[in-house]
PDB file of C-alpha atoms and ligand atoms in Angstrom:
ATOM      1  CA  MET A   1      -0.002   0.277  -0.050  1.00 43.00           C
ATOM      2  CA  ASP A   2       1.694   3.569  -0.665  1.00 47.00           C
ATOM      3  CA  LYS A   3       1.395   5.905   1.797  1.00 50.00           C
ATOM      4  CA  LEU A   4      -0.984   9.042   2.121  1.00 45.00           C
ATOM      5  CA  PRO A   5       0.051  12.153   1.007  1.00 51.00           C
ATOM      6  CA  GLU A   6       1.516  14.272   4.109  1.00 54.00           C
ATOM      7  CA  ASN A   7       1.052  17.890   2.946  1.00 57.00           C
ATOM      8  CA  LEU A   8      -2.804  17.966   1.772  1.00 52.00           C
ATOM      9  CA  PRO A   9      -3.774  20.948  -0.206  1.00 58.00           C
ATOM     10  CA  LEU A  10      -6.773  22.983   0.145  1.00 59.00           C
ATOM     11  CA  GLU A  11      -8.907  22.313  -2.623  1.00 73.00           C
ATOM     12  CA  ARG A  12      -9.736  18.167  -2.233  1.00 78.00           C
ATOM     13  CA  LEU A  13     -10.910  16.225  -5.583  1.00 84.00           C
ATOM     14  CA  TYR A  14     -12.573  13.345  -3.639  1.00 84.00           C
ATOM     15  CA  ARG A  15     -13.513  11.787  -7.040  1.00 91.00           C
ATOM     16  CA  ALA A  16     -12.206  10.053 -10.537  1.00 96.00           C
ATOM     17  CA  ILE A  17     -11.331  12.903 -13.121  1.00 97.00           C
ATOM     18  CA  VAL A  18     -10.688  10.663 -16.902  1.00 98.00           C
ATOM     19  CA  PHE A  19      -8.935  12.687 -19.417  1.00 98.00           C
ATOM     20  CA  LEU A  20     -10.174  11.188 -22.585  1.00 98.00           C
ATOM     21  CA  GLY A  21      -8.621  12.273 -26.539  1.00 97.00           C
ATOM     22  CA  PRO A  22      -6.665  11.428 -29.205  1.00 97.00           C
ATOM     23  CA  PRO A  23      -2.617  10.459 -28.882  1.00 97.00           C
ATOM     24  CA  GLY A  24      -1.123  13.383 -28.261  1.00 96.00           C
ATOM     25  CA  ALA A  25      -3.694  16.279 -27.300  1.00 97.00           C
ATOM     26  CA  GLY A  26      -2.200  17.147 -24.226  1.00 97.00           C
ATOM     27  CA  LYS A  27      -3.911  14.201 -21.945  1.00 98.00           C
ATOM     28  CA  GLY A  28      -0.432  13.568 -20.097  1.00 96.00           C
ATOM     29  CA  THR A  29       0.428  17.006 -19.580  1.00 96.00           C
ATOM     30  CA  GLN A  30      -2.607  18.208 -18.112  1.00 98.00           C
ATOM     31  CA  ALA A  31      -2.891  15.496 -15.720  1.00 97.00           C
ATOM     32  CA  LYS A  32       0.199  15.825 -14.297  1.00 95.00           C
ATOM     33  CA  GLU A  33      -0.573  19.597 -13.631  1.00 95.00           C
ATOM     34  CA  LEU A  34      -4.203  18.432 -12.124  1.00 96.00           C
ATOM     35  CA  ALA A  35      -2.527  15.844  -9.942  1.00 95.00           C
ATOM     36  CA  ARG A  36       0.176  18.005  -8.641  1.00 93.00           C
ATOM     37  CA  LYS A  37      -2.993  20.780  -7.642  1.00 93.00           C
ATOM     38  CA  TYR A  38      -4.413  18.105  -6.097  1.00 93.00           C
ATOM     39  CA  GLY A  39      -2.277  16.295  -4.470  1.00 93.00           C
ATOM     40  CA  VAL A  40      -3.693  13.008  -5.901  1.00 95.00           C
ATOM     41  CA  PRO A  41      -1.920  10.165  -8.162  1.00 96.00           C
ATOM     42  CA  HIS A  42      -1.569  10.943 -12.254  1.00 96.00           C
ATOM     43  CA  LEU A  43      -2.645   7.341 -13.698  1.00 97.00           C
ATOM     44  CA  SER A  44      -1.794   6.874 -17.119  1.00 97.00           C
ATOM     45  CA  THR A  45      -2.079   3.164 -18.166  1.00 97.00           C
ATOM     46  CA  GLY A  46       0.267   4.014 -20.857  1.00 96.00           C
ATOM     47  CA  ASP A  47       2.699   4.531 -18.681  1.00 95.00           C
ATOM     48  CA  MET A  48       1.620   1.454 -16.138  1.00 96.00           C
ATOM     49  CA  LEU A  49       2.413  -0.656 -19.273  1.00 97.00           C
ATOM     50  CA  ARG A  50       5.478   0.814 -19.985  1.00 95.00           C
ATOM     51  CA  GLU A  51       6.561   0.127 -17.032  1.00 94.00           C
ATOM     52  CA  ASN A  52       5.992  -3.262 -17.134  1.00 96.00           C
ATOM     53  CA  ILE A  53       7.924  -3.583 -20.414  1.00 96.00           C
ATOM     54  CA  ALA A  54      10.861  -1.457 -18.512  1.00 94.00           C
ATOM     55  CA  ARG A  55      10.737  -4.282 -15.837  1.00 96.00           C
ATOM     56  CA  GLY A  56      10.242  -7.259 -18.657  1.00 97.00           C
ATOM     57  CA  THR A  57       7.174  -8.861 -16.446  1.00 96.00           C
ATOM     58  CA  ALA A  58       4.912 -11.038 -18.604  1.00 96.00           C
ATOM     59  CA  LEU A  59       2.475  -8.353 -18.836  1.00 95.00           C
ATOM     60  CA  GLY A  60       4.834  -6.245 -20.446  1.00 96.00           C
ATOM     61  CA  MET A  61       5.997  -8.950 -23.136  1.00 97.00           C
ATOM     62  CA  GLN A  62       2.450  -9.160 -24.304  1.00 97.00           C
ATOM     63  CA  ALA A  63       1.988  -5.371 -24.139  1.00 97.00           C
ATOM     64  CA  LYS A  64       5.539  -4.282 -26.156  1.00 97.00           C
ATOM     65  CA  PRO A  65       5.131  -5.581 -29.525  1.00 97.00           C
ATOM     66  CA  ILE A  66       1.327  -4.233 -29.898  1.00 97.00           C
ATOM     67  CA  MET A  67       2.351  -0.583 -28.058  1.00 97.00           C
ATOM     68  CA  GLU A  68       4.924  -0.786 -31.055  1.00 95.00           C
ATOM     69  CA  ARG A  69       2.299  -1.838 -33.541  1.00 96.00           C
ATOM     70  CA  GLY A  70       0.052   1.576 -31.759  1.00 97.00           C
ATOM     71  CA  GLU A  71      -2.747  -1.208 -31.265  1.00 98.00           C
ATOM     72  CA  LEU A  72      -4.770  -1.427 -28.406  1.00 98.00           C
ATOM     73  CA  VAL A  73      -3.277  -3.959 -25.469  1.00 97.00           C
ATOM     74  CA  PRO A  74      -6.393  -6.173 -24.852  1.00 96.00           C
ATOM     75  CA  ASP A  75      -8.670  -5.038 -21.706  1.00 95.00           C
ATOM     76  CA  SER A  76      -8.197  -8.167 -20.071  1.00 93.00           C
ATOM     77  CA  LEU A  77      -4.977  -7.501 -19.137  1.00 94.00           C
ATOM     78  CA  VAL A  78      -5.237  -3.470 -18.564  1.00 96.00           C
ATOM     79  CA  LEU A  79      -8.219  -3.791 -16.322  1.00 95.00           C
ATOM     80  CA  LYS A  80      -6.273  -6.265 -14.132  1.00 92.00           C
ATOM     81  CA  MET A  81      -4.077  -3.215 -13.586  1.00 94.00           C
ATOM     82  CA  VAL A  82      -6.286  -1.006 -13.312  1.00 95.00           C
ATOM     83  CA  LYS A  83      -8.265  -2.742 -10.769  1.00 93.00           C
ATOM     84  CA  GLN A  84      -5.086  -3.110  -8.305  1.00 92.00           C
ATOM     85  CA  ARG A  85      -4.187   0.387  -8.833  1.00 94.00           C
ATOM     86  CA  ILE A  86      -6.947   2.275  -7.538  1.00 92.00           C
ATOM     87  CA  GLN A  87      -7.628   0.311  -4.433  1.00 89.00           C
ATOM     88  CA  ASN A  88      -3.969   1.842  -3.081  1.00 92.00           C
ATOM     89  CA  ALA A  89      -4.312   4.272  -0.106  1.00 91.00           C
ATOM     90  CA  ASP A  90      -3.081   6.847  -2.019  1.00 93.00           C
ATOM     91  CA  CYS A  91      -6.238   7.123  -4.169  1.00 93.00           C
ATOM     92  CA  SER A  92      -8.744   7.684  -1.429  1.00 90.00           C
ATOM     93  CA  PHE A  93      -8.517  11.644  -2.328  1.00 90.00           C
ATOM     94  CA  GLY A  94      -9.064  10.782  -6.054  1.00 94.00           C
ATOM     95  CA  PHE A  95      -7.267  10.554  -8.677  1.00 96.00           C
ATOM     96  CA  VAL A  96      -6.340  11.511 -12.351  1.00 97.00           C
ATOM     97  CA  PHE A  97      -6.791   9.102 -15.473  1.00 97.00           C
ATOM     98  CA  ASP A  98      -4.909   9.522 -18.808  1.00 95.00           C
ATOM     99  CA  GLY A  99      -5.940   7.183 -21.339  1.00 93.00           C
ATOM    100  CA  PHE A 100      -8.219   4.948 -19.557  1.00 98.00           C
ATOM    101  CA  PRO A 101     -10.890   4.074 -20.392  1.00 98.00           C
ATOM    102  CA  ARG A 102     -10.371   3.606 -24.123  1.00 98.00           C
ATOM    103  CA  THR A 103     -12.727   1.090 -25.317  1.00 97.00           C
ATOM    104  CA  VAL A 104     -16.943   1.074 -24.191  1.00 97.00           C
ATOM    105  CA  ALA A 105     -16.069  -2.271 -22.484  1.00 97.00           C
ATOM    106  CA  GLN A 106     -13.604  -0.645 -20.273  1.00 98.00           C
ATOM    107  CA  ALA A 107     -16.071   2.469 -19.308  1.00 98.00           C
ATOM    108  CA  GLN A 108     -18.275  -0.072 -18.029  1.00 97.00           C
ATOM    109  CA  TYR A 109     -15.684  -1.969 -16.375  1.00 96.00           C
ATOM    110  CA  PHE A 110     -14.241   1.561 -14.737  1.00 97.00           C
ATOM    111  CA  GLY A 111     -17.760   2.462 -13.508  1.00 97.00           C
ATOM    112  CA  GLU A 112     -18.961  -1.045 -11.702  1.00 96.00           C
ATOM    113  CA  LEU A 113     -15.624  -0.786 -10.220  1.00 95.00           C
ATOM    114  CA  LEU A 114     -15.793   2.488  -8.873  1.00 94.00           C
ATOM    115  CA  LYS A 115     -19.317   1.944  -7.184  1.00 94.00           C
ATOM    116  CA  ARG A 116     -17.889  -1.105  -5.408  1.00 92.00           C
ATOM    117  CA  CYS A 117     -14.995   1.084  -4.214  1.00 89.00           C
ATOM    118  CA  GLY A 118     -17.364   3.910  -3.243  1.00 89.00           C
ATOM    119  CA  TYR A 119     -16.460   6.472  -5.631  1.00 90.00           C
ATOM    120  CA  GLU A 120     -19.276   8.488  -7.555  1.00 91.00           C
ATOM    121  CA  GLN A 121     -19.101   8.221 -11.217  1.00 94.00           C
ATOM    122  CA  PRO A 122     -16.004   9.884 -12.996  1.00 96.00           C
ATOM    123  CA  VAL A 123     -16.350  13.367 -14.663  1.00 97.00           C
ATOM    124  CA  VAL A 124     -14.561  13.071 -17.871  1.00 98.00           C
ATOM    125  CA  VAL A 125     -13.025  15.867 -19.846  1.00 98.00           C
ATOM    126  CA  HIS A 126     -12.643  15.760 -23.665  1.00 98.00           C
ATOM    127  CA  PHE A 127      -9.700  16.898 -25.374  1.00 98.00           C
ATOM    128  CA  ALA A 128     -11.230  17.848 -27.994  1.00 97.00           C
ATOM    129  CA  ILE A 129      -8.714  18.609 -31.153  1.00 97.00           C
ATOM    130  CA  ASP A 130      -7.896  18.272 -35.068  1.00 92.00           C
ATOM    131  CA  PRO A 131      -6.035  14.938 -35.219  1.00 86.00           C
ATOM    132  CA  ALA A 132      -4.230  16.880 -38.046  1.00 85.00           C
ATOM    133  CA  LEU A 133      -2.611  19.026 -35.685  1.00 90.00           C
ATOM    134  CA  VAL A 134      -1.507  16.315 -32.796  1.00 95.00           C
ATOM    135  CA  LEU A 135       1.309  15.145 -35.778  1.00 93.00           C
ATOM    136  CA  LYS A 136       3.782  17.722 -34.501  1.00 92.00           C
ATOM    137  CA  ARG A 137       2.963  17.178 -30.684  1.00 95.00           C
ATOM    138  CA  ILE A 138       3.570  13.322 -30.823  1.00 96.00           C
ATOM    139  CA  THR A 139       7.078  13.451 -33.480  1.00 94.00           C
ATOM    140  CA  GLY A 140       8.561  16.286 -31.359  1.00 95.00           C
ATOM    141  CA  ARG A 141       7.780  15.212 -27.580  1.00 96.00           C
ATOM    142  CA  ARG A 142      10.835  13.726 -25.573  1.00 96.00           C
ATOM    143  CA  LEU A 143      10.069  12.438 -21.567  1.00 95.00           C
ATOM    144  CA  CYS A 144      12.455  13.121 -18.792  1.00 96.00           C
ATOM    145  CA  LYS A 145      13.608   9.251 -18.053  1.00 94.00           C
ATOM    146  CA  VAL A 146      13.757   9.989 -14.592  1.00 94.00           C
ATOM    147  CA  GLY A 147      10.503  11.543 -13.471  1.00 91.00           C
ATOM    148  CA  GLY A 148       8.456  11.271 -16.694  1.00 91.00           C
ATOM    149  CA  GLU A 149       7.970  15.198 -17.197  1.00 93.00           C
ATOM    150  CA  ILE A 150       6.869  15.783 -20.687  1.00 93.00           C
ATOM    151  CA  TYR A 151       8.285  18.603 -22.973  1.00 96.00           C
ATOM    152  CA  ASN A 152       8.406  19.001 -26.701  1.00 95.00           C
ATOM    153  CA  ILE A 153      11.116  20.036 -28.902  1.00 94.00           C
ATOM    154  CA  TYR A 154       9.305  22.555 -30.825  1.00 92.00           C
ATOM    155  CA  GLU A 155       6.603  23.649 -28.360  1.00 89.00           C
ATOM    156  CA  ARG A 156       8.483  23.448 -24.654  1.00 93.00           C
ATOM    157  CA  PRO A 157      11.929  22.673 -25.459  1.00 95.00           C
ATOM    158  CA  THR A 158      14.414  22.161 -22.033  1.00 97.00           C
ATOM    159  CA  LYS A 159      16.361  25.052 -20.836  1.00 97.00           C
ATOM    160  CA  VAL A 160      19.840  22.630 -21.390  1.00 96.00           C
ATOM    161  CA  GLU A 161      19.098  20.626 -24.683  1.00 94.00           C
ATOM    162  CA  GLY A 162      18.269  17.249 -24.062  1.00 95.00           C
ATOM    163  CA  ARG A 163      18.115  17.600 -19.864  1.00 97.00           C
ATOM    164  CA  CYS A 164      14.753  17.415 -17.864  1.00 97.00           C
ATOM    165  CA  ASP A 165      14.697  21.178 -16.376  1.00 97.00           C
ATOM    166  CA  LEU A 166      13.273  19.610 -12.978  1.00 96.00           C
ATOM    167  CA  ASP A 167      16.072  17.034 -12.095  1.00 96.00           C
ATOM    168  CA  GLY A 168      18.626  17.347 -14.768  1.00 96.00           C
ATOM    169  CA  GLY A 169      17.287  13.689 -16.352  1.00 97.00           C
ATOM    170  CA  GLU A 170      17.898  12.978 -19.886  1.00 97.00           C
ATOM    171  CA  LEU A 171      15.151  13.090 -22.187  1.00 97.00           C
ATOM    172  CA  ASP A 172      13.652  10.253 -24.035  1.00 95.00           C
ATOM    173  CA  GLN A 173      11.892   9.752 -27.282  1.00 95.00           C
ATOM    174  CA  ARG A 174       8.733   6.921 -26.718  1.00 94.00           C
ATOM    175  CA  PRO A 175       8.977   4.362 -30.026  1.00 92.00           C
ATOM    176  CA  ASP A 176       5.670   4.219 -30.668  1.00 94.00           C
ATOM    177  CA  ASP A 177       6.094   8.003 -31.165  1.00 95.00           C
ATOM    178  CA  ARG A 178       7.803   7.542 -34.848  1.00 93.00           C
ATOM    179  CA  GLU A 179       6.011   9.351 -37.627  1.00 93.00           C
ATOM    180  CA  GLU A 180       5.004   5.817 -39.357  1.00 94.00           C
ATOM    181  CA  ILE A 181       3.264   4.435 -35.693  1.00 95.00           C
ATOM    182  CA  VAL A 182       1.187   7.542 -35.224  1.00 95.00           C
ATOM    183  CA  ALA A 183      -1.236   7.021 -38.137  1.00 95.00           C
ATOM    184  CA  PRO A 184      -2.219   3.401 -37.010  1.00 97.00           C
ATOM    185  CA  ARG A 185      -2.848   4.987 -33.036  1.00 96.00           C
ATOM    186  CA  LEU A 186      -5.086   7.695 -34.395  1.00 96.00           C
ATOM    187  CA  ALA A 187      -6.445   5.043 -36.577  1.00 97.00           C
ATOM    188  CA  ALA A 188      -7.173   2.761 -32.994  1.00 97.00           C
ATOM    189  CA  TYR A 189      -8.143   5.956 -31.292  1.00 97.00           C
ATOM    190  CA  ALA A 190     -11.493   6.798 -34.216  1.00 96.00           C
ATOM    191  CA  LYS A 191     -12.412   3.067 -33.933  1.00 98.00           C
ATOM    192  CA  GLN A 192     -12.498   2.544 -30.747  1.00 97.00           C
ATOM    193  CA  THR A 193     -12.141   5.500 -27.923  1.00 97.00           C
ATOM    194  CA  ALA A 194     -13.661   7.639 -30.025  1.00 97.00           C
ATOM    195  CA  PRO A 195     -17.176   6.398 -29.038  1.00 98.00           C
ATOM    196  CA  LEU A 196     -16.551   6.806 -25.628  1.00 98.00           C
ATOM    197  CA  VAL A 197     -17.291  10.545 -26.388  1.00 98.00           C
ATOM    198  CA  ALA A 198     -21.075   9.784 -27.229  1.00 97.00           C
ATOM    199  CA  TYR A 199     -20.969   7.238 -24.673  1.00 98.00           C
ATOM    200  CA  TYR A 200     -19.775   9.631 -21.861  1.00 98.00           C
ATOM    201  CA  ARG A 201     -22.234  11.933 -23.049  1.00 97.00           C
ATOM    202  CA  ARG A 202     -24.964  10.293 -23.406  1.00 97.00           C
ATOM    203  CA  LEU A 203     -24.239   9.750 -19.327  1.00 96.00           C
ATOM    204  CA  GLY A 204     -23.944  13.841 -18.696  1.00 96.00           C
ATOM    205  CA  ARG A 205     -20.368  13.097 -17.723  1.00 96.00           C
ATOM    206  CA  LEU A 206     -18.633  14.829 -20.628  1.00 97.00           C
ATOM    207  CA  GLN A 207     -17.207  18.262 -20.883  1.00 97.00           C
ATOM    208  CA  ASP A 208     -15.636  19.468 -23.548  1.00 98.00           C
ATOM    209  CA  VAL A 209     -12.046  21.428 -23.650  1.00 98.00           C
ATOM    210  CA  ASP A 210     -10.497  22.941 -26.469  1.00 98.00           C
ATOM    211  CA  ALA A 211      -7.493  21.392 -26.379  1.00 98.00           C
ATOM    212  CA  ALA A 212      -5.771  23.016 -29.207  1.00 97.00           C
ATOM    213  CA  GLN A 213      -4.672  26.173 -27.322  1.00 97.00           C
ATOM    214  CA  PRO A 214      -1.692  26.889 -25.457  1.00 96.00           C
ATOM    215  CA  VAL A 215      -0.927  24.900 -22.287  1.00 96.00           C
ATOM    216  CA  GLU A 216      -2.114  27.389 -20.083  1.00 96.00           C
ATOM    217  CA  GLU A 217      -5.385  28.088 -21.416  1.00 98.00           C
ATOM    218  CA  VAL A 218      -6.385  24.448 -21.416  1.00 98.00           C
ATOM    219  CA  THR A 219      -5.266  23.994 -17.953  1.00 97.00           C
ATOM    220  CA  ARG A 220      -7.273  27.165 -17.277  1.00 97.00           C
ATOM    221  CA  GLY A 221     -10.298  24.887 -18.741  1.00 97.00           C
ATOM    222  CA  VAL A 222      -9.695  22.046 -16.939  1.00 97.00           C
ATOM    223  CA  LEU A 223      -9.983  23.673 -13.959  1.00 96.00           C
ATOM    224  CA  GLU A 224     -12.905  25.431 -14.324  1.00 96.00           C
ATOM    225  CA  ILE A 225     -14.647  22.029 -15.490  1.00 96.00           C
ATOM    226  CA  VAL A 226     -13.593  20.682 -12.802  1.00 95.00           C
ATOM    227  CA  ARG A 227     -14.426  22.603 -10.263  1.00 92.00           C
ATOM    228  CA  GLY A 228     -17.703  23.036 -11.501  1.00 89.00           C
ATOM    229  CA  ALA A 229     -18.400  19.491 -11.574  1.00 85.00           C
ATOM    230  CA  LYS A 230     -21.438  18.034  -9.415  1.00 66.00           C
TER     231      LYS A 230
HETATM  232  P1  AP5 B   1      -0.657   6.302 -24.197  1.00 53.42           P
HETATM  233  O1  AP5 B   1       0.718   6.517 -23.089  1.00 53.42           O
HETATM  234  O2  AP5 B   1      -1.972   6.579 -23.120  1.00 53.42           O
HETATM  235  O3  AP5 B   1      -0.209   7.521 -25.013  1.00 53.42           O
HETATM  236  P2  AP5 B   1      -1.769   8.088 -25.841  1.00 53.42           P
HETATM  237  O4  AP5 B   1      -3.256   8.225 -25.594  1.00 53.42           O
HETATM  238  O5  AP5 B   1      -1.427   7.932 -27.429  1.00 53.42           O
HETATM  239  O6  AP5 B   1      -1.394   9.823 -25.719  1.00 53.42           O
HETATM  240  P3  AP5 B   1       0.053  10.286 -25.621  1.00 53.42           P
HETATM  241  O7  AP5 B   1       0.607  10.148 -24.431  1.00 53.42           O
HETATM  242  O8  AP5 B   1       0.548  10.396 -26.967  1.00 53.42           O
HETATM  243  O9  AP5 B   1      -0.805  11.729 -25.617  1.00 53.42           O
HETATM  244  P4  AP5 B   1      -1.074  13.020 -24.877  1.00 53.42           P
HETATM  245  O10 AP5 B   1      -2.863  13.553 -24.712  1.00 53.42           O
HETATM  246  O11 AP5 B   1      -0.694  12.319 -22.780  1.00 53.42           O
HETATM  247  O12 AP5 B   1      -0.295  14.041 -25.108  1.00 53.42           O
HETATM  248  P5  AP5 B   1       1.127  14.995 -24.058  1.00 53.42           P
HETATM  249  O13 AP5 B   1       0.356  15.728 -22.992  1.00 53.42           O
HETATM  250  O14 AP5 B   1       1.812  13.901 -23.777  1.00 53.42           O
HETATM  251  O15 AP5 B   1      -1.017   4.942 -24.655  1.00 53.42           O
HETATM  252  C1  AP5 B   1       0.095   4.232 -25.114  1.00 53.42           C
HETATM  253  C2  AP5 B   1       0.016   2.886 -25.896  1.00 53.42           C
HETATM  254  O16 AP5 B   1      -0.354   2.307 -24.923  1.00 53.42           O
HETATM  255  C3  AP5 B   1      -1.607   2.817 -26.531  1.00 53.42           C
HETATM  256  O17 AP5 B   1      -0.970   2.838 -28.022  1.00 53.42           O
HETATM  257  C4  AP5 B   1      -2.019   1.566 -25.834  1.00 53.42           C
HETATM  258  O18 AP5 B   1      -1.368   0.493 -27.160  1.00 53.42           O
HETATM  259  C5  AP5 B   1      -1.204   1.057 -24.696  1.00 53.42           C
HETATM  260  N1  AP5 B   1      -2.633   1.930 -23.879  1.00 53.42           N
HETATM  261  C6  AP5 B   1      -2.407   2.672 -22.644  1.00 53.42           C
HETATM  262  N2  AP5 B   1      -3.479   2.644 -22.529  1.00 53.42           N
HETATM  263  C7  AP5 B   1      -4.492   2.034 -22.963  1.00 53.42           C
HETATM  264  C8  AP5 B   1      -5.916   1.247 -22.375  1.00 53.42           C
HETATM  265  N3  AP5 B   1      -6.304   1.641 -21.350  1.00 53.42           N
HETATM  266  N4  AP5 B   1      -6.285   0.280 -23.334  1.00 53.42           N
HETATM  267  C9  AP5 B   1      -5.977  -0.729 -23.787  1.00 53.42           C
HETATM  268  N5  AP5 B   1      -4.055   0.382 -24.645  1.00 53.42           N
HETATM  269  C10 AP5 B   1      -3.785   0.995 -23.732  1.00 53.42           C
HETATM  270  O19 AP5 B   1       1.718  15.984 -24.944  1.00 53.42           O
HETATM  271  C11 AP5 B   1       1.855  15.287 -26.339  1.00 53.42           C
HETATM  272  C12 AP5 B   1       3.213  16.439 -26.639  1.00 53.42           C
HETATM  273  O20 AP5 B   1       2.746  17.787 -27.197  1.00 53.42           O
HETATM  274  C13 AP5 B   1       3.690  16.839 -25.610  1.00 53.42           C
HETATM  275  O21 AP5 B   1       5.551  17.141 -25.869  1.00 53.42           O
HETATM  276  C14 AP5 B   1       3.462  18.313 -24.564  1.00 53.42           C
HETATM  277  O22 AP5 B   1       4.817  18.877 -24.454  1.00 53.42           O
HETATM  278  C15 AP5 B   1       2.827  18.617 -26.137  1.00 53.42           C
HETATM  279  N6  AP5 B   1       1.722  19.624 -25.732  1.00 53.42           N
HETATM  280  C16 AP5 B   1       0.807  18.931 -24.795  1.00 53.42           C
HETATM  281  N7  AP5 B   1      -0.365  20.358 -24.646  1.00 53.42           N
HETATM  282  C17 AP5 B   1      -0.010  21.420 -25.495  1.00 53.42           C
HETATM  283  C18 AP5 B   1      -0.435  22.374 -26.259  1.00 53.42           C
HETATM  284  N8  AP5 B   1      -1.700  22.390 -25.424  1.00 53.42           N
HETATM  285  N9  AP5 B   1       0.460  22.925 -26.947  1.00 53.42           N
HETATM  286  C19 AP5 B   1       1.304  22.692 -27.649  1.00 53.42           C
HETATM  287  N10 AP5 B   1       2.297  21.539 -27.251  1.00 53.42           N
HETATM  288  C20 AP5 B   1       1.086  20.969 -26.430  1.00 53.42           C
END
């Protein structure tokens, strides 16, 4: 079990926030910011899968070739991982999920799981952006190998080339951020994840943010949604 945070912020979340949107829309960037603000965990199934790959677990070995092709990892593998993670004590003040759920089956399972764990249904923030805009964001993305901070060689360069501003860690590029993998990732989003927009809208849980704006503007929009959520 993880420890509870020692210095709790004044504003509390007490619920699950889900960031939904295409690859490169800025979900991870905003999830880190929101999680920092509320002192809650930023959960990303993509990060969890990459950690499993790095550790060479059985799950990681199964997920690696699928992710390298830009396809979605089967629900059965992802759901087990999510169930374990949100039962950690550090999630009891709420959490920000980025990149999950990604299929209607995952969303249905997640809804049931939240109920069973005593959480309200999630607030879903839809990162609306023209897919044509995400190519430059994805191919320009660099990640700190130490703390996972997200940079972009075009939009958010580091002060010292190749080194993280926060901890000096070396920067890396994700294997699926190569230009030729972007099209299959966008196709998987359109086919399997975009139907969630209608799904959550029907449930009255979804709100849109214009993800084509600069980072600070998107942050403002996200905060308005989260603070106004019933
Ligand atoms: P995952 O890791 O979830 O990746 P993704 O959804 O494809 O999203 P990205 O991380 O690419 O983009 P983002 O929206 O977080 O953008 P970011 O903030 O980094 O998934 C990877 C793979 O894992 C999947 O393909 C699948 O195989 C598997 N997987 C994961 N979850 C799964 C699930 N639930 N089920 C099945 N399979 C699963 O920003 C991008 C760049 O843009 C950065 O460089 C950033 O600096 C820059 N940027 C951000 N915001 C702005 C802005 N407003 N203006 C300008 N630049 C910006």
